[in-house]
Short mmCIF file of C-alpha atoms in Angstrom, two decimals:
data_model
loop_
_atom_site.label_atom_id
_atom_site.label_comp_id
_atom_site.label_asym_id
_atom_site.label_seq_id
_atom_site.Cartn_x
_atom_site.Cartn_y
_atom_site.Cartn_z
CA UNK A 1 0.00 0.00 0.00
CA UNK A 2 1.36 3.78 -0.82
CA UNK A 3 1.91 5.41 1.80
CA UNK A 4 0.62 9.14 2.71
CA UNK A 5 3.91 10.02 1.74
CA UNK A 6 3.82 8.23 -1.46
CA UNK A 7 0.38 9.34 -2.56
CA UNK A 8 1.36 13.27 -1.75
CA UNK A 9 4.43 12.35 -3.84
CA UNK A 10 2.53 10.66 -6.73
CA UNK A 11 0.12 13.44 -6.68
CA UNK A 12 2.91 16.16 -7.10
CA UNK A 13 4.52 14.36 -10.47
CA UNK A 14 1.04 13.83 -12.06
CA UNK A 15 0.19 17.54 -11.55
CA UNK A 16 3.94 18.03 -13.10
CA UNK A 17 3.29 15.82 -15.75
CA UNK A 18 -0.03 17.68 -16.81
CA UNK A 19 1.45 20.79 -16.58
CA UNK A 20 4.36 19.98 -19.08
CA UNK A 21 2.27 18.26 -21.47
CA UNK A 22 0.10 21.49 -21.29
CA UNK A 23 2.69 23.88 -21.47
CA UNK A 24 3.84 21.76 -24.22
CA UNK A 25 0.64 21.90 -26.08
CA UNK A 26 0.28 25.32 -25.88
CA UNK A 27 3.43 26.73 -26.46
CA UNK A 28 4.29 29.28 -29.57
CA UNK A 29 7.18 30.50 -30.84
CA UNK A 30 6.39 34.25 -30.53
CA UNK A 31 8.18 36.44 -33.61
CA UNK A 32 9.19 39.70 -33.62
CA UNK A 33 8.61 42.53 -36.41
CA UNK A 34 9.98 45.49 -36.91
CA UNK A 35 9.23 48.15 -39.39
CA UNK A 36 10.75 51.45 -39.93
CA UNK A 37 8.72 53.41 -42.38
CA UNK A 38 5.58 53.72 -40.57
CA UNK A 39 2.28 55.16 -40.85
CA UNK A 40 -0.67 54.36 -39.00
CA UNK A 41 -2.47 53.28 -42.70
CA UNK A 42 0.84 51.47 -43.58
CA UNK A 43 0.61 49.49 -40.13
CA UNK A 44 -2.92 48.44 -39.88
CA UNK A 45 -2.43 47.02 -43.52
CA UNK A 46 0.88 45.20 -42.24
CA UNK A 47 -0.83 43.57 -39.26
CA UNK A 48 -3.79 42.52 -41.17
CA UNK A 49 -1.28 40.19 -43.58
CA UNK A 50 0.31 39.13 -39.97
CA UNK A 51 -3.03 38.19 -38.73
CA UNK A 52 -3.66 36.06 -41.56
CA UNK A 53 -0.20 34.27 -41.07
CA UNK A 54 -1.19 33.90 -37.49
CA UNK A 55 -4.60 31.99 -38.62
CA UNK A 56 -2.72 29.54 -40.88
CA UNK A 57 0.52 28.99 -38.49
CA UNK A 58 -1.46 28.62 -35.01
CA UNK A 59 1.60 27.88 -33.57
CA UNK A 60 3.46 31.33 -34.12
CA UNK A 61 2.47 34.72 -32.89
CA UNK A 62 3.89 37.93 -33.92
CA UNK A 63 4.51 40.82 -32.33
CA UNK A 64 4.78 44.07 -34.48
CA UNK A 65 6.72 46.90 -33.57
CA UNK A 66 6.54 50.10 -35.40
CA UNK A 67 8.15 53.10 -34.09
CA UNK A 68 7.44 56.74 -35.03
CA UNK A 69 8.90 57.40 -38.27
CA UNK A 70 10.66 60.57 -37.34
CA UNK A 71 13.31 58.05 -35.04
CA UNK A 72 12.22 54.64 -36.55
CA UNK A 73 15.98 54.17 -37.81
CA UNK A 74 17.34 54.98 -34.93
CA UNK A 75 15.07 52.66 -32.64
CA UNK A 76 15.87 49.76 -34.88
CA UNK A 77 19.59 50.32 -34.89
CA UNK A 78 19.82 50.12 -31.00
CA UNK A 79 17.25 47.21 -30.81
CA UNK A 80 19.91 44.99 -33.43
CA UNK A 81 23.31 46.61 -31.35
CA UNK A 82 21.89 45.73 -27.84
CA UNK A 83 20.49 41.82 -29.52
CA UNK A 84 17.15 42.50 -28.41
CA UNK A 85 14.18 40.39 -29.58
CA UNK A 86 13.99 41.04 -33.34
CA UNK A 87 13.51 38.02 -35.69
CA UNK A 88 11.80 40.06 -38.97
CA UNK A 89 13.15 43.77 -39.72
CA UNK A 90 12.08 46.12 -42.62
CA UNK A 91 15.69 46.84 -44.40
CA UNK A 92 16.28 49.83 -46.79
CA UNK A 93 18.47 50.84 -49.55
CA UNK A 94 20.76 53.16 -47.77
CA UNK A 95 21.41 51.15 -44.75
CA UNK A 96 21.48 47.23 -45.67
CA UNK A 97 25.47 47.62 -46.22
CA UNK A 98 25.71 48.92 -42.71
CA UNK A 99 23.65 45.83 -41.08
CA UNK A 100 25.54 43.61 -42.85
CA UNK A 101 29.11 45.24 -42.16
CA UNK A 102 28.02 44.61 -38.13
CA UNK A 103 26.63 41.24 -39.49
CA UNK A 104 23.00 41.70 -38.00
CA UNK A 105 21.69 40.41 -41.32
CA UNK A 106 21.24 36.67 -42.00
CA UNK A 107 22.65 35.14 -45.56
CA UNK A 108 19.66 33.89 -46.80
CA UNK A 109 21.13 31.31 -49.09
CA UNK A 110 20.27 28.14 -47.26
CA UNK A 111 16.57 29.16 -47.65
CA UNK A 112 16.19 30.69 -50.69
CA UNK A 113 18.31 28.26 -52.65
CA UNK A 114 15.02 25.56 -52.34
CA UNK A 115 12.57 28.48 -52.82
CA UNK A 116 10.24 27.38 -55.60
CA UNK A 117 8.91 31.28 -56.02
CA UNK A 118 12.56 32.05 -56.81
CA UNK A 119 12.72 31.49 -60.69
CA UNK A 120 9.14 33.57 -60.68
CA UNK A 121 10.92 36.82 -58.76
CA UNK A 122 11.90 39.56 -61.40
CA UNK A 123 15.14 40.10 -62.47
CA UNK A 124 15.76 43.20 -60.58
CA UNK A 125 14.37 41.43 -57.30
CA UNK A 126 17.03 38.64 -58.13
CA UNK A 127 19.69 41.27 -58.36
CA UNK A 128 18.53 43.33 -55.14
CA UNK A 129 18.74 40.30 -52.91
CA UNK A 130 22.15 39.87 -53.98
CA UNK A 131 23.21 43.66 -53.94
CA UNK A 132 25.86 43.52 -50.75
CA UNK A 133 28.32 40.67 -51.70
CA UNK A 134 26.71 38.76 -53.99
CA UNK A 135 24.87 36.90 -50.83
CA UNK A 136 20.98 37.18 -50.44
CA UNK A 137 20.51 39.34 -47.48
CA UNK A 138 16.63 40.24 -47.71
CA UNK A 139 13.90 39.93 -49.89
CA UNK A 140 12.54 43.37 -51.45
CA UNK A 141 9.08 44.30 -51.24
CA UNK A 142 8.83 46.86 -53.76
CA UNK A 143 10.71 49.14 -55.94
CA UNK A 144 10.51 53.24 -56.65
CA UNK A 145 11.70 53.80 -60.14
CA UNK A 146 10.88 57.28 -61.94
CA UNK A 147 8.41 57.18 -65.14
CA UNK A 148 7.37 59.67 -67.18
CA UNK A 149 4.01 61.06 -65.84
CA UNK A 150 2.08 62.91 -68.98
CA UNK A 151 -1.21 64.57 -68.69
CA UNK A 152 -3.48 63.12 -71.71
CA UNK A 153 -6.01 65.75 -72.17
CA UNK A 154 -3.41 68.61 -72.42
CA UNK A 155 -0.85 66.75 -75.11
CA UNK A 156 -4.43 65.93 -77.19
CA UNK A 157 -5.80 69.33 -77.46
CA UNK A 158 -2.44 70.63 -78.04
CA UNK A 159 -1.68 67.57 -80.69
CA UNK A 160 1.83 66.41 -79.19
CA UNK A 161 3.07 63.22 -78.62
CA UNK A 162 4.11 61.49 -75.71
CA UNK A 163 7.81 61.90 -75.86
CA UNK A 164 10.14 58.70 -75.93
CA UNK A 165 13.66 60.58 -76.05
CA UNK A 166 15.03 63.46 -74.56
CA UNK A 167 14.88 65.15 -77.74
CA UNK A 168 11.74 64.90 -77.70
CA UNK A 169 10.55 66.06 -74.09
CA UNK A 170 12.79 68.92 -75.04
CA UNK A 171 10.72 70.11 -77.86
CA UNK A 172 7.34 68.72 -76.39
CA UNK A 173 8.03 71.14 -73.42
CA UNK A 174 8.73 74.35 -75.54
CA UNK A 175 5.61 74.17 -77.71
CA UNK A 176 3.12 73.88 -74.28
CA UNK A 177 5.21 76.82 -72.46
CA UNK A 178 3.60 79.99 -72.97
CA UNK A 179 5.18 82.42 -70.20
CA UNK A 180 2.59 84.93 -70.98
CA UNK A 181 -0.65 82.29 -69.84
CA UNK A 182 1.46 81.01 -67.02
CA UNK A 183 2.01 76.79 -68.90
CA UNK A 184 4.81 75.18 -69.00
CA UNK A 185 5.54 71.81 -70.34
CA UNK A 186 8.07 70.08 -67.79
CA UNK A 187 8.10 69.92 -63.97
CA UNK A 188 11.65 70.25 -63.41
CA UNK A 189 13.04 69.33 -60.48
CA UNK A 190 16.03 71.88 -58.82
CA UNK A 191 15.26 71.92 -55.56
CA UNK A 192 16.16 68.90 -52.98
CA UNK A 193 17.40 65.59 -54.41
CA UNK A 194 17.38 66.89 -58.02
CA UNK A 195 20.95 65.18 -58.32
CA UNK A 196 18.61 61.84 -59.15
CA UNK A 197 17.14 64.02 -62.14
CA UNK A 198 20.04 65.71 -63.27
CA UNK A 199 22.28 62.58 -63.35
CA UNK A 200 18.97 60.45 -65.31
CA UNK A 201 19.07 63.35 -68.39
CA UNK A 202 23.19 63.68 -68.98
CA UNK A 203 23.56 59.86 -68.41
CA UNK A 204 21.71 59.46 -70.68
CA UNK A 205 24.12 60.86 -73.04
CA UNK A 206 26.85 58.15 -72.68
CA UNK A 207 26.81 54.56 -73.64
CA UNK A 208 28.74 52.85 -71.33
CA UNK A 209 27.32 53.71 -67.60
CA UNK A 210 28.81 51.08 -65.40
CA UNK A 211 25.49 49.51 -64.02
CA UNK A 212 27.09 48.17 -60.73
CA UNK A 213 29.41 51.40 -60.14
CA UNK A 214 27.82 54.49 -58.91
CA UNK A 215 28.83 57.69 -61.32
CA UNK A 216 31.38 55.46 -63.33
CA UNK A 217 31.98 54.11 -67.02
CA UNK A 218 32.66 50.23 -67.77
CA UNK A 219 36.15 51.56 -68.93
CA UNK A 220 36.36 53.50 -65.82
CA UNK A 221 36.15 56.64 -65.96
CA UNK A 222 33.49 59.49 -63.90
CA UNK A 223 31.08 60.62 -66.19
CA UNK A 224 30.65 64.00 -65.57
CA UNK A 225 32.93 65.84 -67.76
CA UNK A 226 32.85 63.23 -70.72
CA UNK A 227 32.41 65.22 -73.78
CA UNK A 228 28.54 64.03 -74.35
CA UNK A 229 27.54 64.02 -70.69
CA UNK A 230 28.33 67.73 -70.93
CA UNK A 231 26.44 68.14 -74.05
CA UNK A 232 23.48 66.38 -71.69
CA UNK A 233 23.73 68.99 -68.80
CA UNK A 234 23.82 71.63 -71.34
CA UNK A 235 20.54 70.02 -72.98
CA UNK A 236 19.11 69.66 -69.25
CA UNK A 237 19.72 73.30 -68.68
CA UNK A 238 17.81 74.42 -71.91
CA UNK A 239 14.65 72.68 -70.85
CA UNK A 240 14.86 74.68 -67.92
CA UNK A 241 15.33 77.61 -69.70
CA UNK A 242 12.82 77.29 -72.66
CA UNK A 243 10.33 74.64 -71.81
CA UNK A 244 10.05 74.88 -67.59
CA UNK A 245 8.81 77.62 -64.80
CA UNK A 246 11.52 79.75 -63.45
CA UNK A 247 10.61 79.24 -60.41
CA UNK A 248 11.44 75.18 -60.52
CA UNK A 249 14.89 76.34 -59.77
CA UNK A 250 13.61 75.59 -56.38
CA UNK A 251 11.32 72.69 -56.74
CA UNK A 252 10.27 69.16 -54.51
CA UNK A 253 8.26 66.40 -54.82
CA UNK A 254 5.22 68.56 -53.70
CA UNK A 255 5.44 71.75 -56.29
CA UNK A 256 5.96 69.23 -58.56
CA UNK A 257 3.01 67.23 -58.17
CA UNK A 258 0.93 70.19 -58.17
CA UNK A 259 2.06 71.74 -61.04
CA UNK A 260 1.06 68.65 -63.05
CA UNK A 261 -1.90 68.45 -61.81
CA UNK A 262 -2.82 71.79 -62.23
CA UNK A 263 -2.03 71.38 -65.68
CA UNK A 264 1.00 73.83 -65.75
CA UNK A 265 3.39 71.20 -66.05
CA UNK A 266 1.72 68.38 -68.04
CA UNK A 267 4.91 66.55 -67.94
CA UNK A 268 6.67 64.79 -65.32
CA UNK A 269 9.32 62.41 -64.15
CA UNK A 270 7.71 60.79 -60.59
CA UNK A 271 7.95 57.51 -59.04
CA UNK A 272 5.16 55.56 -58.11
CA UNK A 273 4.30 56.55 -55.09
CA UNK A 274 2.67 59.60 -57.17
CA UNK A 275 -0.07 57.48 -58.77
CA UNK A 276 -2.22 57.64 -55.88
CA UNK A 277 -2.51 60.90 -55.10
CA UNK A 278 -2.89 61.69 -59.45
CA UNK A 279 -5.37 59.96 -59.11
CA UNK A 280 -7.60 61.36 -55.93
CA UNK A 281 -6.71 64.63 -57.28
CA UNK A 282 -7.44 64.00 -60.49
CA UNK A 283 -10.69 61.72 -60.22
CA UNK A 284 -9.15 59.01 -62.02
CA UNK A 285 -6.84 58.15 -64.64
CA UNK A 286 -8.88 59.66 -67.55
CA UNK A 287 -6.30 62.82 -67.37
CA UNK A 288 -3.24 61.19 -67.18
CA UNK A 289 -1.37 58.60 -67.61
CA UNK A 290 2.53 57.00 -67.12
CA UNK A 291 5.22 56.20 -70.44
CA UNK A 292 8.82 54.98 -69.78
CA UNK A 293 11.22 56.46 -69.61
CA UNK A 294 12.91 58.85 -72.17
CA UNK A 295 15.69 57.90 -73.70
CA UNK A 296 18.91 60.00 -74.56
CA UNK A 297 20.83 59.86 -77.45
CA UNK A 298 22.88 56.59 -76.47
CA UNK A 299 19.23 54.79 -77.07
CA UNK A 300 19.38 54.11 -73.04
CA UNK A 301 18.07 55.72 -70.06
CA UNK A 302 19.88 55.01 -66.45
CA UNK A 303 17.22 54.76 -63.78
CA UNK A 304 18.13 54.47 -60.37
CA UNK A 305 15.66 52.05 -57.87
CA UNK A 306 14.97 52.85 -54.48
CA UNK A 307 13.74 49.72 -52.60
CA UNK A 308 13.37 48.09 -48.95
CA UNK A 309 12.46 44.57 -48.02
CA UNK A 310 12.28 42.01 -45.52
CA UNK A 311 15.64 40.47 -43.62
CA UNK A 312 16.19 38.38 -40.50
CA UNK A 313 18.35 39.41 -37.66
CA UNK A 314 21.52 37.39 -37.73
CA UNK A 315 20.91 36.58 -33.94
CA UNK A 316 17.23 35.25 -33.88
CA UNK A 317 16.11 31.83 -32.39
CA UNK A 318 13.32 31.11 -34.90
CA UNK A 319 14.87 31.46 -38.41
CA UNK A 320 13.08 28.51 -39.70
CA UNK A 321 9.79 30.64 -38.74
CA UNK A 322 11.02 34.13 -39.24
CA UNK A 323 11.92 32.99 -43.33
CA UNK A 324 8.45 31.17 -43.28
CA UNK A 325 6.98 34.65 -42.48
CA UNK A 326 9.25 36.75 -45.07
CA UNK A 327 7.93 33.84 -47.82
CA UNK A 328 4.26 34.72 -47.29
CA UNK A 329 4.69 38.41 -47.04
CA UNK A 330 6.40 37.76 -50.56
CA UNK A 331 4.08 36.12 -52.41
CA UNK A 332 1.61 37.65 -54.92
CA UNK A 333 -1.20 37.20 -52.84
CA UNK A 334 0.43 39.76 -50.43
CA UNK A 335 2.76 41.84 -52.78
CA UNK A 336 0.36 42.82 -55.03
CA UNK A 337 -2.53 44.60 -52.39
CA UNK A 338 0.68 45.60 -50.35
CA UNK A 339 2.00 47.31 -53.38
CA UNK A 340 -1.00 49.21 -54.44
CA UNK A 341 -0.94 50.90 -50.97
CA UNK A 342 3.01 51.44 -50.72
CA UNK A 343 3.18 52.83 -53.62
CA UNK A 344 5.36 50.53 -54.88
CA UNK A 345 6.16 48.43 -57.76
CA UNK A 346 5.85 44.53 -57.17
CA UNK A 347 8.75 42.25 -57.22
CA UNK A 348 7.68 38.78 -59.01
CA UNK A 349 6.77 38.58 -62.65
CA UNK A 350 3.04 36.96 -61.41
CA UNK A 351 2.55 40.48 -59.12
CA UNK A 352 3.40 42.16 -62.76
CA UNK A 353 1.11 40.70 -64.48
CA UNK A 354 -1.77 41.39 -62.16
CA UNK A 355 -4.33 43.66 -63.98
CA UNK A 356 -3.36 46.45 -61.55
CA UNK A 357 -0.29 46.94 -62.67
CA UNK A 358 0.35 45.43 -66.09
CA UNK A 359 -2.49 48.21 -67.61
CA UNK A 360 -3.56 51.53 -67.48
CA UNK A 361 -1.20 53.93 -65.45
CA UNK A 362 1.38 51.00 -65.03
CA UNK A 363 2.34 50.13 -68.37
CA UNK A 364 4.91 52.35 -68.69
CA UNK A 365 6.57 50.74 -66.16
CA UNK A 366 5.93 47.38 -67.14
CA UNK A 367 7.57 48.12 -70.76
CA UNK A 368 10.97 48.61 -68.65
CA UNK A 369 11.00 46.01 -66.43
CA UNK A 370 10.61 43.85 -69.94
CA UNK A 371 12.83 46.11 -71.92
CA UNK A 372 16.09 46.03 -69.80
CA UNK A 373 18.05 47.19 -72.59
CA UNK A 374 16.93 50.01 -72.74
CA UNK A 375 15.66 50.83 -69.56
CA UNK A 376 19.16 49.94 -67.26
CA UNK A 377 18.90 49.87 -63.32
CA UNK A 378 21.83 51.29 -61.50
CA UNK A 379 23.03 51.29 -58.46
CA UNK A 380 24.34 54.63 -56.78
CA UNK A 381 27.40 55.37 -54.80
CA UNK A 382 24.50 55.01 -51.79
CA UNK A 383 27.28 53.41 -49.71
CA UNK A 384 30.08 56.06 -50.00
CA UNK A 385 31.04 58.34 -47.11
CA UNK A 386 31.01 61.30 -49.80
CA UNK A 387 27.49 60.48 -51.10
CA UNK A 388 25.64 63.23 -48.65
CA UNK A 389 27.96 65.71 -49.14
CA UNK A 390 27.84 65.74 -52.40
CA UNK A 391 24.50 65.75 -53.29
CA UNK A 392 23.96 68.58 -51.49
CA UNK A 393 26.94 70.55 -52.99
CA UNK A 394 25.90 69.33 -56.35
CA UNK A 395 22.63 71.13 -55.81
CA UNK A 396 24.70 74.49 -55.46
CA UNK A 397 26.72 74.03 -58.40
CA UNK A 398 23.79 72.77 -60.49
CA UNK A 399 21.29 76.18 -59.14
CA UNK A 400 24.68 78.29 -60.17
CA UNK A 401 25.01 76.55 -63.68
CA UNK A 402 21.09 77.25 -63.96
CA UNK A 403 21.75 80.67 -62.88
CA UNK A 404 24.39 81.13 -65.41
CA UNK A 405 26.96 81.48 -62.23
CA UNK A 406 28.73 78.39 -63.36
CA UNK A 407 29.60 76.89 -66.72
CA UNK A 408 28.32 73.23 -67.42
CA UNK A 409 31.84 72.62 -67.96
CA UNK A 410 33.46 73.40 -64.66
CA UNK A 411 30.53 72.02 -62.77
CA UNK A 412 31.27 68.52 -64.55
CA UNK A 413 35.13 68.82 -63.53
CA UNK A 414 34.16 69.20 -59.76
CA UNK A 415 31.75 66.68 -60.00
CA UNK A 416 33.72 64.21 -61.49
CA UNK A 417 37.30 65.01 -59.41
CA UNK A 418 35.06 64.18 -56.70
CA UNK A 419 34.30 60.51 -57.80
CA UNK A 420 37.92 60.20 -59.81
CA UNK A 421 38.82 60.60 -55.80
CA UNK A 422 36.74 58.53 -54.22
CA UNK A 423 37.50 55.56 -56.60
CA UNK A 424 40.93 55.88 -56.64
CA UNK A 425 41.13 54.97 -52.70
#
């Protein structure tokens, strides 16, 4: 017979028993998110795709974490220095060399290697993966990339074309600017980042841009003060002159935008991200519409792609879960309405050819994508210590050369000293 002793005893392991099993049986792994560029919109529609992860993977929860925008950077660089919990992270253009360099970033390899969806990602979203070292450190999401943004019921009443070269925009721009009436024909773009205009009209000048070397030839030299990137900036310079408003000496995103819609400007180089808002202000798409790109005289146009994407912190316990996650927020199913909010172009050729985006306003962009050729994606000198600095000193030299302070040619011999510098470490 047990004794008291043995039955209190017998008692206690049961309970112990039952409690493992039941800790057992309800245990999760618990991920967690981070995102950096946050809205409240942006991060409703982001925990509505976790949700539905949750409901097929019952054994994973996710915790999202989305810090003000204003220090979202910030918040996710001390969360990955001081290792705390982060399994997913949002990782953009300008700072996945930096995660990698203090290897927070997972090589992806051993997963995406067997990923069936793989062979059906575009062939920009193969290259982006494998941007820093040839090594596939995230998966993009989406892609900015400038088109040419062209207001339909203007160019038909006034009988022009949608311009397809430079040439072209050029002489589309002067015949709608009448200073007098207060039209224009391009919204030019001198104010803050108009380096990433600039550099799109003289490059397109040249050949031989270097597609993996920021500013650079294939033969190796800075492009700048080549003989026909010159004759480019001097181009760029008359369509500011003859076919733009004065006052775009000084222009964003946002007097952009308005002067095309406003019909002042019916022509425009945007990404995206413009669409929706061309739209609501607009009432639809009957008004306007998207082309490529111009090209310049080398029959190419060099188009820069901002992106950001999904990556798993080198340090995470659940990696098997965390890439299970990243492969459902990639697919079509989730790309494609995650897109159309972001403002973003899709990465796989099956989120291309969704009606959304393979008609109407998103043709144009379409065409490139299919068309590399033509259309060539570049990566800029993002990366270099001396990016900022120039950029912003470019600005200067480029308002002075508008201003007739500077000639074309001396600003192109700074410019490209500058990069003949920085290469030459």
């Amino acid at each position: 017979m047990l004794t008291k002793f043995s039955r209190v005893c017998m008692i206690v392991i049961i309970a112990a028993v039952f409690a493992i099993v039941g800790i057992s049986a309800d245990a999760k792994v618990k991920l967690t998110m981070v995102e950096t560029i946050t809205s409240p919109e942006r991060t409703a529609l982001i925990q509505g795709f976790l949700n539905e992860f949750t409901q097929t993977h019952p054994d994973i929860e996710i915790e999202l974490i989305s810090p003000p925008y204003e220090g979202s950077d910030q918040k996710l660089n001390l969360m990955l220095n001081t290792n705390q919990p982060i399994d997913v992270y949002e990782v953009r253009d300008f700072f996945i060399k930096g995660y990698v360099n203090n290897k927070k970033l997972l090589d992806l390899s051993e997963f995406t290697k067997d990923w069936p969806e793989y062979e059906n990602l575009l062939p920009l979203t193969q290259k982006v993966m494998h941007i820093v070292d040839d090594t596939p450190y995230f998966i993009p999401y989406g892609y900015f990339i400038k088109g040419l943004f062209y207001r339909k019921d203007i160019l038909e009443e006034k009988g022009i074309a949608v311009p397809t070269t430079m040439a072209e925009l050029i002489e589309a721009s002067k015949k709608l600017t009448d200073p007098e009436k207060g039209t224009y024909g391009f919204a030019f773009r001198g104010g803050s980042s108009e380096v990433k205009f600039t550099d799109v009209f003289a490059m397109s000048y040249v050949d031989n841009i270097d597609p993996e070397v920021g500013y650079m030839t294939t033969d190796g030299q800075a492009y700048f003060d080549l003989p026909q990137a010159i004759q480019g900036l001097k181009d760029w310079v008359t369509l500011y002159q003859e076919g733009s408003p004065k006052d775009s000496l000084n222009w964003g995103w946002n007097e952009q935008v308005s002067g095309f819609v406003s019909g002042m400007t019916p022509l425009l180089w945007q990404d995206p991200d413009t669409v929706a808002i061309c739209l609501q202000r607009l009432g639809g798409d009957e008004k306007f519409s998207v082309a490529p790109m111009p090209v310049g005289p080398s029959g190419k146009v060099y188009l820069d792609y901002g992106n950001a994407g999904w990556g798993i912190a080198s340090y995470s316990e659940h990696k098997q879960e965390a890439w299970e996650l990243i492969k459902f927020l990639s697919s079509k199913e989730v790309n494609v309405p995650f897109s159309k909010h972001n403002g973003t172009l899709p990465i796989s050729k099956a989120a291309m050819e969704d009606p959304y985006f393979s008609s109407g306003v998103y043709a144009g962009w379409k065409e490139m994508f299919e068309n590399q050729d033509k259309y060539i994606f570049i990566l800029l000198p993002f990366d270099k210590e001396e990016y900022a600095q120039f950029t912003q000193e470019h600005r200067t030299d480029f308002q002075n050369v508008l201003l007739g302070k500077m000639s074309p040619e001396d600003a192109a011999k700074k410019w490209a000293d500058v990069w003949r510098q920085v290469y030459a470490k």
